[in-house]
Short mmCIF file of N, CA and C in Angstrom, two decimals:
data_model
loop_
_atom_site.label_atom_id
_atom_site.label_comp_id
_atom_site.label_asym_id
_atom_site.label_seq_id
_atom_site.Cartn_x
_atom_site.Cartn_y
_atom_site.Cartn_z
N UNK A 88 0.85 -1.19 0.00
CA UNK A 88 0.00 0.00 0.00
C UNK A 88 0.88 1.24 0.00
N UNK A 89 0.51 2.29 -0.27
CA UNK A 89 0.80 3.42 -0.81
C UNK A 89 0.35 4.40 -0.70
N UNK A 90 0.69 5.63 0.09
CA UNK A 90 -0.14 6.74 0.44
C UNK A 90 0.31 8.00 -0.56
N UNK A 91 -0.43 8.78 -1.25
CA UNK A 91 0.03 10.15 -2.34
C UNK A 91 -1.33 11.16 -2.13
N UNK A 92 -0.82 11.97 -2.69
CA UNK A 92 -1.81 12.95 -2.75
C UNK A 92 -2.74 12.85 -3.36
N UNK A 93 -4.62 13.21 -3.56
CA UNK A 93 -4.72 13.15 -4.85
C UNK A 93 -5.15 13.41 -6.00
N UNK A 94 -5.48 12.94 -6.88
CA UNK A 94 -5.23 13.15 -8.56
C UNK A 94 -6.49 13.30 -8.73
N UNK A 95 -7.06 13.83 -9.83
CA UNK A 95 -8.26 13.98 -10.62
C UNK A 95 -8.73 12.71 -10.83
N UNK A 96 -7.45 11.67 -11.46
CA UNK A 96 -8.51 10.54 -11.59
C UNK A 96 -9.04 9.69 -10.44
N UNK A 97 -8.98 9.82 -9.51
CA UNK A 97 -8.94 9.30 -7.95
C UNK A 97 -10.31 9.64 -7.31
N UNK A 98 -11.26 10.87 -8.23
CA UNK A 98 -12.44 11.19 -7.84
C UNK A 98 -13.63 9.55 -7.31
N UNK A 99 -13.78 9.86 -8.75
CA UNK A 99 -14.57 8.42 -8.77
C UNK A 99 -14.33 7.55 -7.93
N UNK A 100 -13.24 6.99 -7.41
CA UNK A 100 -13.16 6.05 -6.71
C UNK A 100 -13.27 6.33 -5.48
N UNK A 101 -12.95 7.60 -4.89
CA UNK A 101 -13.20 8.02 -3.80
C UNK A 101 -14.32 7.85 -2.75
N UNK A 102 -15.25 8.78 -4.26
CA UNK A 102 -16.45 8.93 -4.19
C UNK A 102 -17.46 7.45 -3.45
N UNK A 103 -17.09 6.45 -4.81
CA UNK A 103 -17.39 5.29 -4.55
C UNK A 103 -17.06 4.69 -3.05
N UNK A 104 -16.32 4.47 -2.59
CA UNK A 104 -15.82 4.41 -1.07
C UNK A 104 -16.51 4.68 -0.16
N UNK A 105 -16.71 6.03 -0.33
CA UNK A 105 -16.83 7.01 0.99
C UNK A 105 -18.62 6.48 0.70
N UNK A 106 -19.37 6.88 -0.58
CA UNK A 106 -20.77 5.88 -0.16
C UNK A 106 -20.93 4.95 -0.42
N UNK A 107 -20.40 3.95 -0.59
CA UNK A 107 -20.53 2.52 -0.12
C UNK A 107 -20.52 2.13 1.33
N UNK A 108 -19.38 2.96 2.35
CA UNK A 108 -19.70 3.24 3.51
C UNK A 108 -20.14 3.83 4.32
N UNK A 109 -20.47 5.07 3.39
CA UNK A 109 -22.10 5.57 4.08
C UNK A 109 -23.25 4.75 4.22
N UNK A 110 -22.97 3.55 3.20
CA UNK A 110 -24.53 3.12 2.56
C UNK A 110 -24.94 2.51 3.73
N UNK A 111 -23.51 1.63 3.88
CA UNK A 111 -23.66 0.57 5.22
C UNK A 111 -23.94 1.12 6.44
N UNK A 112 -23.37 1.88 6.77
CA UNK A 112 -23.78 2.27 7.98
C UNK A 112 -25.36 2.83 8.59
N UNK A 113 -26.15 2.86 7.11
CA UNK A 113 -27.47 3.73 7.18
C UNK A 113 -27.03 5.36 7.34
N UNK A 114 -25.77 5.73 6.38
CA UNK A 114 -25.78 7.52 6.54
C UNK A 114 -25.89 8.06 5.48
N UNK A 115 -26.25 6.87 4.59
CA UNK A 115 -26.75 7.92 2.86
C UNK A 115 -28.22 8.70 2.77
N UNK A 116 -27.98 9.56 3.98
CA UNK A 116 -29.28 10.34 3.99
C UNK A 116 -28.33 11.93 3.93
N UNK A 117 -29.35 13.17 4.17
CA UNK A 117 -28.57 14.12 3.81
C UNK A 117 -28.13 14.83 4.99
N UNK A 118 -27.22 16.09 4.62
CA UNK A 118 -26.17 16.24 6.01
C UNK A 118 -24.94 15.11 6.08
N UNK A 119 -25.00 14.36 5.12
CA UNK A 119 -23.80 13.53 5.44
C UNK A 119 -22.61 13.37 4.23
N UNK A 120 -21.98 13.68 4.37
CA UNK A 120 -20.77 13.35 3.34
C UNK A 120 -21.31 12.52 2.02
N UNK A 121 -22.17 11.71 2.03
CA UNK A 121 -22.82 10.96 0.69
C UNK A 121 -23.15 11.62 -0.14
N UNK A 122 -23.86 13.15 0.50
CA UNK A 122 -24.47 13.76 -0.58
C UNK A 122 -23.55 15.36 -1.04
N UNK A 123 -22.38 15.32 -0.21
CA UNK A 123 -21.43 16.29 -0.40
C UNK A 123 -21.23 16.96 -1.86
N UNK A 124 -21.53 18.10 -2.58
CA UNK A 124 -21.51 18.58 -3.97
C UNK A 124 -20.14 18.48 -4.25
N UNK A 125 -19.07 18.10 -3.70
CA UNK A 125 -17.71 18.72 -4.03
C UNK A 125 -17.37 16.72 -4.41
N UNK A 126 -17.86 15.84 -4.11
CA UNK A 126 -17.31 14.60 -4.51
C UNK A 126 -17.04 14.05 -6.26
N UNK A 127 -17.72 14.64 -6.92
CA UNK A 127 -17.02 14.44 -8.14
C UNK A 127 -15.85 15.63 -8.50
N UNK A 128 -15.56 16.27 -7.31
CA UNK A 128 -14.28 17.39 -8.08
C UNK A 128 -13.48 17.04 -6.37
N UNK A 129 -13.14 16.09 -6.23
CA UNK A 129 -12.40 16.69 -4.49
C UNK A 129 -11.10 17.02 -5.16
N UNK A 130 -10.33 16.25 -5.68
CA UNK A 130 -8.90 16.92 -5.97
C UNK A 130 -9.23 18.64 -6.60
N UNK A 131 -9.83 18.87 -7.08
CA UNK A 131 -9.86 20.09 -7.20
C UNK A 131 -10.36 20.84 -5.86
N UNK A 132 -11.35 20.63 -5.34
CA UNK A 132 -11.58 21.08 -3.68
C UNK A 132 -10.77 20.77 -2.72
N UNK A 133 -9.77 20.06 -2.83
CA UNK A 133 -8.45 20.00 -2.06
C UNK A 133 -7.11 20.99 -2.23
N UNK A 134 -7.00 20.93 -3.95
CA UNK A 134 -6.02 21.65 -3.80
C UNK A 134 -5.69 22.74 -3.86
N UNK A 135 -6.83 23.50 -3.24
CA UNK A 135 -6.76 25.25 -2.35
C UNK A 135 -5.57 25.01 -1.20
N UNK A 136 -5.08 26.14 -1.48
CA UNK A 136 -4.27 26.80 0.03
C UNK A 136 -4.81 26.10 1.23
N UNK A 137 -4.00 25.41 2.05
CA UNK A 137 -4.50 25.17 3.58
C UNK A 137 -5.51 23.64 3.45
N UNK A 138 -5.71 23.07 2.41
CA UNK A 138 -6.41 21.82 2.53
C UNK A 138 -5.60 20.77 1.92
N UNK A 139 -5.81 19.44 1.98
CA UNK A 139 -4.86 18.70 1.50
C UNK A 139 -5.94 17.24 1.68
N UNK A 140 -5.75 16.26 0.68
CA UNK A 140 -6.49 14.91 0.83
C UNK A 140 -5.75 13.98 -0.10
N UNK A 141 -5.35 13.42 0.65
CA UNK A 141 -4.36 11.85 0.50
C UNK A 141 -5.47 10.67 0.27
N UNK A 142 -5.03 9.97 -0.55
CA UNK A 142 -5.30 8.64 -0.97
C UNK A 142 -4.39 7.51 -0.71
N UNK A 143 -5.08 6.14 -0.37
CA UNK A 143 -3.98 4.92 -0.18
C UNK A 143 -4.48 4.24 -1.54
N UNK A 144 -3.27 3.81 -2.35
CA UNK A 144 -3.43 3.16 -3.29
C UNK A 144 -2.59 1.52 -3.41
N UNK A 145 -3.64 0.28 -3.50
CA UNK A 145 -2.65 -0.63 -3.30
C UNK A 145 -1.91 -0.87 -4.46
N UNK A 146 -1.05 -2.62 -4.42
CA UNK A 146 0.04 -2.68 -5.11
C UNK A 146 -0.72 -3.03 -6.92
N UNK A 147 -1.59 -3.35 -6.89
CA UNK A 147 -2.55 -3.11 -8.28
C UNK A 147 -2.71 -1.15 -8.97
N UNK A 148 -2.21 -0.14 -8.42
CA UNK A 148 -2.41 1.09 -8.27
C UNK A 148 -4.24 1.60 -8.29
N UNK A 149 -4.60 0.57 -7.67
CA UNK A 149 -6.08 0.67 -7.02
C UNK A 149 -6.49 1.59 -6.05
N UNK A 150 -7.48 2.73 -5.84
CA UNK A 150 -7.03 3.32 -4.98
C UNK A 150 -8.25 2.86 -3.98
N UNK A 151 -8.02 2.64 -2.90
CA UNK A 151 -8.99 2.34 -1.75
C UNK A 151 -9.26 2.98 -0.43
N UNK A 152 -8.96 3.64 -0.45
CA UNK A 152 -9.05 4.62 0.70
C UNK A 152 -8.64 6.58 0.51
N UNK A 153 -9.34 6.86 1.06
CA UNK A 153 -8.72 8.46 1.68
C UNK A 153 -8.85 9.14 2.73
N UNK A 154 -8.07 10.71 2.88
CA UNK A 154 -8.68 11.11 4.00
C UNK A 154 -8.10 12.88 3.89
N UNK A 155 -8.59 13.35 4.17
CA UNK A 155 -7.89 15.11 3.71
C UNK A 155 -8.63 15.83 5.01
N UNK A 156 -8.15 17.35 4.41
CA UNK A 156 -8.31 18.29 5.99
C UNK A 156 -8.33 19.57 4.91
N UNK A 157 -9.44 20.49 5.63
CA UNK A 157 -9.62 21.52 4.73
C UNK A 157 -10.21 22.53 6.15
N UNK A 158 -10.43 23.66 6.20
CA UNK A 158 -10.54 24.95 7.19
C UNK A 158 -11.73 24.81 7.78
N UNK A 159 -11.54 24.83 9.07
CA UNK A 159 -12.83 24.69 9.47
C UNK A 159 -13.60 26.07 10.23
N UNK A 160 -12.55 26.82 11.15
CA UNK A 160 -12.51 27.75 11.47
C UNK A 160 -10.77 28.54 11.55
N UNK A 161 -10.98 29.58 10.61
CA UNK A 161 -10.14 30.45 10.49
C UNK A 161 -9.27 31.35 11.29
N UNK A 162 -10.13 32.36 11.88
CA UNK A 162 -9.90 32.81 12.89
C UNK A 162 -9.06 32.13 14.46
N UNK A 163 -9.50 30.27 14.63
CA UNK A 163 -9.11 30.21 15.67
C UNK A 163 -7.91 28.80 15.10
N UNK A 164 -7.43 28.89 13.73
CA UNK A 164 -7.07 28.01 13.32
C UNK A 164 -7.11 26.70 13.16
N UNK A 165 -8.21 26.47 13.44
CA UNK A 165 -9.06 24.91 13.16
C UNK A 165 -8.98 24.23 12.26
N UNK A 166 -9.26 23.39 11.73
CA UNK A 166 -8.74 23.05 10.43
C UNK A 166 -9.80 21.23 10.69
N UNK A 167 -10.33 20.82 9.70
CA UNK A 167 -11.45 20.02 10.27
C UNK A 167 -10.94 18.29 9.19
N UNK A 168 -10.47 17.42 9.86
CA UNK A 168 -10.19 16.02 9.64
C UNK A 168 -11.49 15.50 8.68
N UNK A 169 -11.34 15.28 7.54
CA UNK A 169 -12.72 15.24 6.43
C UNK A 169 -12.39 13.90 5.54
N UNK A 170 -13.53 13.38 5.39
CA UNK A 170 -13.59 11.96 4.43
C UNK A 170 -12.81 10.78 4.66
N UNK A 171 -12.52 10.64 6.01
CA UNK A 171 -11.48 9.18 5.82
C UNK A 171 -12.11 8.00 6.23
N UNK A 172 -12.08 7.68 4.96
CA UNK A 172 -12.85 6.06 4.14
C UNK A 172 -11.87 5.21 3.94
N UNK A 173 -12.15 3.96 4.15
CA UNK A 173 -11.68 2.98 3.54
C UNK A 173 -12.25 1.43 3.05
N UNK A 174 -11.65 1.11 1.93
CA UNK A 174 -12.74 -0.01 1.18
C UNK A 174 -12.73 -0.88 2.27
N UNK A 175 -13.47 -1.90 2.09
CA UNK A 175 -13.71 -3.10 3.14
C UNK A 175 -12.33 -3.93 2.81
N UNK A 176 -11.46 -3.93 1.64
CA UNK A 176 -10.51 -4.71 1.62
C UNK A 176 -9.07 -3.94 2.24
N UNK A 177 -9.38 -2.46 2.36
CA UNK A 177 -8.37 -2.05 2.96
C UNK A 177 -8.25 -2.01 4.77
N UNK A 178 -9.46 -2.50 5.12
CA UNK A 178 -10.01 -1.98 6.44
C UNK A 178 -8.87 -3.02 7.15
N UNK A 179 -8.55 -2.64 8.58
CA UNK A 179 -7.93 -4.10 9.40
C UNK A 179 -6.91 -3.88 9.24
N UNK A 180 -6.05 -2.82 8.23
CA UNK A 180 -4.17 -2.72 8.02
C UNK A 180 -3.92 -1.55 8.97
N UNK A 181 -4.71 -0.85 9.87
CA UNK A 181 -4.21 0.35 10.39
C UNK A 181 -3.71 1.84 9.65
N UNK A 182 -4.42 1.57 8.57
CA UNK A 182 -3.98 2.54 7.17
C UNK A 182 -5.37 3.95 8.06
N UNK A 183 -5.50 3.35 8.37
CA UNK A 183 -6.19 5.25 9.49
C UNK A 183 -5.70 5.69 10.03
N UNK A 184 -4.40 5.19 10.87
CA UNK A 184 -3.71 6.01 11.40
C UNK A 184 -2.68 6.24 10.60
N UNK A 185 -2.42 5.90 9.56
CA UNK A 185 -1.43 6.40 8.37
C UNK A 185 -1.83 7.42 8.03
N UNK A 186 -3.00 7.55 7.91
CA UNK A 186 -3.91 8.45 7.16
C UNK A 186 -3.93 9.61 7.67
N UNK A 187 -4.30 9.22 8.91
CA UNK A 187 -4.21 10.23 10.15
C UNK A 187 -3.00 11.43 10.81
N UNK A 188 -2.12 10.64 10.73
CA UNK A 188 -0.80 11.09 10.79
C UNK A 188 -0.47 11.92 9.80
N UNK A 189 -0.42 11.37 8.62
CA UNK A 189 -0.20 12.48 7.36
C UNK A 189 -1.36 13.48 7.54
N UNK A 190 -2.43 13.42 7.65
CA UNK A 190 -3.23 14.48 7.88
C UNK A 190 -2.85 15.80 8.84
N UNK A 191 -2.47 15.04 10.16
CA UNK A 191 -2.43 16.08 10.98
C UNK A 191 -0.94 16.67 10.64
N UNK A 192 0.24 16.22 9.89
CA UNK A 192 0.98 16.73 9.71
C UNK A 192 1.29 17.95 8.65
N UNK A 193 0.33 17.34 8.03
CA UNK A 193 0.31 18.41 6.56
C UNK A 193 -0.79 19.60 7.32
N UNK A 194 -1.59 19.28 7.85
CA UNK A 194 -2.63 20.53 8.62
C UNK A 194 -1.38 21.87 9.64
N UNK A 195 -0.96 20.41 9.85
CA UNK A 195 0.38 21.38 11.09
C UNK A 195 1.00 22.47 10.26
N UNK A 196 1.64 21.87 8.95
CA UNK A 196 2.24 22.72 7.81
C UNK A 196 1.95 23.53 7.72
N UNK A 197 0.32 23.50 7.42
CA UNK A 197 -0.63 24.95 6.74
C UNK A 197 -0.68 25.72 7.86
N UNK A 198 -0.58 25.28 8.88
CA UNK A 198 -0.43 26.64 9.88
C UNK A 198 -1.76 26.46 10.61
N UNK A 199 -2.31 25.26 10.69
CA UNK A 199 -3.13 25.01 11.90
C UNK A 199 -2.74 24.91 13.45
N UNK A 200 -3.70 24.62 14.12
CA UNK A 200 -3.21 24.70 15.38
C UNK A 200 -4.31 23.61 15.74
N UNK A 201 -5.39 23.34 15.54
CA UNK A 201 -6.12 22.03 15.81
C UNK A 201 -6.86 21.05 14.72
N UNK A 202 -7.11 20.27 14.86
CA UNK A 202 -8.03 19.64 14.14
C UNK A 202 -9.60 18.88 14.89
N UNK A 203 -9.94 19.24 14.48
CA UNK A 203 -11.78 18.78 14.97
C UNK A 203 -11.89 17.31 13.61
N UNK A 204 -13.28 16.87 14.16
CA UNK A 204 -14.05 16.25 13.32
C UNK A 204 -15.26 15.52 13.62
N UNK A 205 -15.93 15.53 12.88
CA UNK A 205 -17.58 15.03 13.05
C UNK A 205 -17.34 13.24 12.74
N UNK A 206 -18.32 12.90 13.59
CA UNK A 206 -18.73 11.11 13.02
C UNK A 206 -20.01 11.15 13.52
N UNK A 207 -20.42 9.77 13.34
CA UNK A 207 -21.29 9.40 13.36
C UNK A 207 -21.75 7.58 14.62
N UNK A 208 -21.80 7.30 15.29
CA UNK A 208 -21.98 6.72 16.59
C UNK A 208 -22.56 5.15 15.48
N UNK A 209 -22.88 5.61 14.10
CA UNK A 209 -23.10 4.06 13.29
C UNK A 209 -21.58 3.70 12.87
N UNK A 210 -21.00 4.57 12.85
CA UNK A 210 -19.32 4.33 12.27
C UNK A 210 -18.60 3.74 12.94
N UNK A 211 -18.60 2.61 13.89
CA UNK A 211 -17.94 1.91 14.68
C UNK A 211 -16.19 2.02 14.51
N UNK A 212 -15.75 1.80 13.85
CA UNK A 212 -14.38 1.97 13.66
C UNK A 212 -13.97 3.00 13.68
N UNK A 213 -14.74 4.35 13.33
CA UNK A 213 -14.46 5.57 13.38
C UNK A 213 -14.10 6.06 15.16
N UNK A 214 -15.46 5.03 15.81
CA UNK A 214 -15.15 5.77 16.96
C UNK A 214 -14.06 5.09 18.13
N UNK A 215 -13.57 4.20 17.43
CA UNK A 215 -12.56 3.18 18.28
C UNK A 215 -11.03 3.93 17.61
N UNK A 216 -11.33 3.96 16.11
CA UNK A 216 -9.57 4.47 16.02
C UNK A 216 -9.46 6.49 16.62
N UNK A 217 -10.56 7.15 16.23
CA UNK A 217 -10.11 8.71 16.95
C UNK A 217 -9.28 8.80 18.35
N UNK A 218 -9.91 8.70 19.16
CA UNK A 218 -9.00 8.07 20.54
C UNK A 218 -8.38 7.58 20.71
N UNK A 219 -7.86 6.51 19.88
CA UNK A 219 -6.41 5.93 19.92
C UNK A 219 -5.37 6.78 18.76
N UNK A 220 -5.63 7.58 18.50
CA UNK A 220 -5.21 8.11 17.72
C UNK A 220 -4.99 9.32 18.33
N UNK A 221 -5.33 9.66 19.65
CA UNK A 221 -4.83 10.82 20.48
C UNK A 221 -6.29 11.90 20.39
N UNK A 222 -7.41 12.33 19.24
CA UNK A 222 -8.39 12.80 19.57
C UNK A 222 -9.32 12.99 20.85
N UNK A 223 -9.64 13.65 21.72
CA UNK A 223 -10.62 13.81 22.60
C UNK A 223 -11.96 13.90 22.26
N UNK A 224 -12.59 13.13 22.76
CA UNK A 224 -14.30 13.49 22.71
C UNK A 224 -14.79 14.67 23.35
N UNK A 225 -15.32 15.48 22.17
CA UNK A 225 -16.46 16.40 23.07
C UNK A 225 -17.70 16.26 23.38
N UNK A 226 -18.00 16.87 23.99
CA UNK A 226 -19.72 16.98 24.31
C UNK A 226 -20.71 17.04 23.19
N UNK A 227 -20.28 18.06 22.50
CA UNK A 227 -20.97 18.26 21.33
C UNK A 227 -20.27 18.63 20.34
N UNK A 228 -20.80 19.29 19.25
CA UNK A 228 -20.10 20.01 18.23
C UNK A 228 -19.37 21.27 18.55
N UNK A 229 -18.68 22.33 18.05
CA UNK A 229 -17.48 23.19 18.22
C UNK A 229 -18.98 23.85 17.52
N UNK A 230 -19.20 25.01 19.06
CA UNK A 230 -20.51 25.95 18.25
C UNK A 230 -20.45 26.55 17.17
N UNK A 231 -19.47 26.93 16.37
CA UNK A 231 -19.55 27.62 15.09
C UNK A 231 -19.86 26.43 13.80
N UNK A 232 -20.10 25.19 14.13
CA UNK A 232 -20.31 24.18 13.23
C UNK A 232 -21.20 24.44 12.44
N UNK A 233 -21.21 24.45 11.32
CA UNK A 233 -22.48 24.96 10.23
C UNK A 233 -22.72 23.55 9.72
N UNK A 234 -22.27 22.78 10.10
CA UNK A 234 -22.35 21.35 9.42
C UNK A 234 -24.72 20.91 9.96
N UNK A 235 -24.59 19.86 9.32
CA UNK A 235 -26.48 19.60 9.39
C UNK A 235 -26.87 19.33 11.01
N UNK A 236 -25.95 18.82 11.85
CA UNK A 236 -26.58 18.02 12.29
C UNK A 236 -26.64 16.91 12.87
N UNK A 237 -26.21 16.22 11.02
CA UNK A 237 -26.60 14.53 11.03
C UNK A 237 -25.66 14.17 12.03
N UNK A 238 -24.28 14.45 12.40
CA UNK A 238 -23.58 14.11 13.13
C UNK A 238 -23.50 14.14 14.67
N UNK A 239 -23.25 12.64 15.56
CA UNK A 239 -23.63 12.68 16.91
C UNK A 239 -22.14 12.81 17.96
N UNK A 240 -21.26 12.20 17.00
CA UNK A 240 -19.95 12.58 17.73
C UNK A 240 -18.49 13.81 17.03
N UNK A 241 -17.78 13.95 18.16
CA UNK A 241 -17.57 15.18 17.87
C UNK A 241 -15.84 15.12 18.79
N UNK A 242 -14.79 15.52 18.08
CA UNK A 242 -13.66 15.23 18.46
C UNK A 242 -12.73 16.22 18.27
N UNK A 243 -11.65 16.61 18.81
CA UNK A 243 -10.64 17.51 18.60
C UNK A 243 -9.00 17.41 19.13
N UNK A 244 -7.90 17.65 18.25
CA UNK A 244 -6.37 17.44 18.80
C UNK A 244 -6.20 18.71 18.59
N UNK A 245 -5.07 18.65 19.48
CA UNK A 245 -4.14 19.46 19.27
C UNK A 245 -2.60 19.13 18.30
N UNK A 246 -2.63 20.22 17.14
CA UNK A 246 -1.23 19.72 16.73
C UNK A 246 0.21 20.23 17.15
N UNK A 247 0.56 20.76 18.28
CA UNK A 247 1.35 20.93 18.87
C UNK A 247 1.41 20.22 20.10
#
């Protein structure tokens, strides 16, 4: 496996990923990343100033997973942990905290100072790797969240 930045052609498959595991979980409703307008262009919605989204591609140059970080709040340098999916054949290698790591490092780059992120309490794996991964649980959402909603859990690091 293989982690890069990514590419235009990497949409589609992304896409595919991220709702296939929406599907499962019961979160292909709206407010949720399934129905996100920016999924047939993310490499282009990534590669603004200050955001960044990595792909794992295996040894077939298949790509099966991602995970990127784009602004969440400005002012207090937030910066918000977004889309990290992985196919059912990539799941079980610990490639989330690969994922993870490069995330918060490249966020560190851009001149963040935290990272937040939303899940969902159907995402089981989501909520077992954040915390081992050094994230804290909050109470709720970070009040300036403009996000729907749909989301019940709610997490934040520090990258220093």
């Amino acid at each position: 496996m293989n982690i890069r930045p990514i590419q235009a052609s990497d949409n589609q498959a992304i896409k595919r990923i991220l709702q296939t595991d929406l599907k499962v979980a019961h979160l292909d409703i709206p407010g949720t990343a399934y129905f996100d307008k920016n999924l047939d262009t993310l490499s282009q919605f990534y590669e603004k100033a200050r955001r960044g989204y990595f792909v794992v591609v295996d040894d077939l140059q298949e790509v099966v997973g991602g995970a990127g970080f784009a602004e969440f709040d400005l002012e207090k340098n937030i910066a918000e942990l977004q889309k990290l999916y992985l196919s059912k054949a990539a799941q079980g290698h610990r490639l989330s905290y690969q994922l993870i790591s490069l995330v918060e490092q490249a966020a560190k780059n851009a001149g963040y100072d935290k990272l937040y992120l939303e899940t969902h309490h159907n995402l089981k794996a989501a909520l077992h790797v954040y915390p081992k991964a050094g994230f804290t649980k909050l109470a709720g959402p970070i009040e300036e969240s403009l996000h729907s909603g749909a989301m019940d859990g709610f997490f934040i690091k520090s990258l220093h």
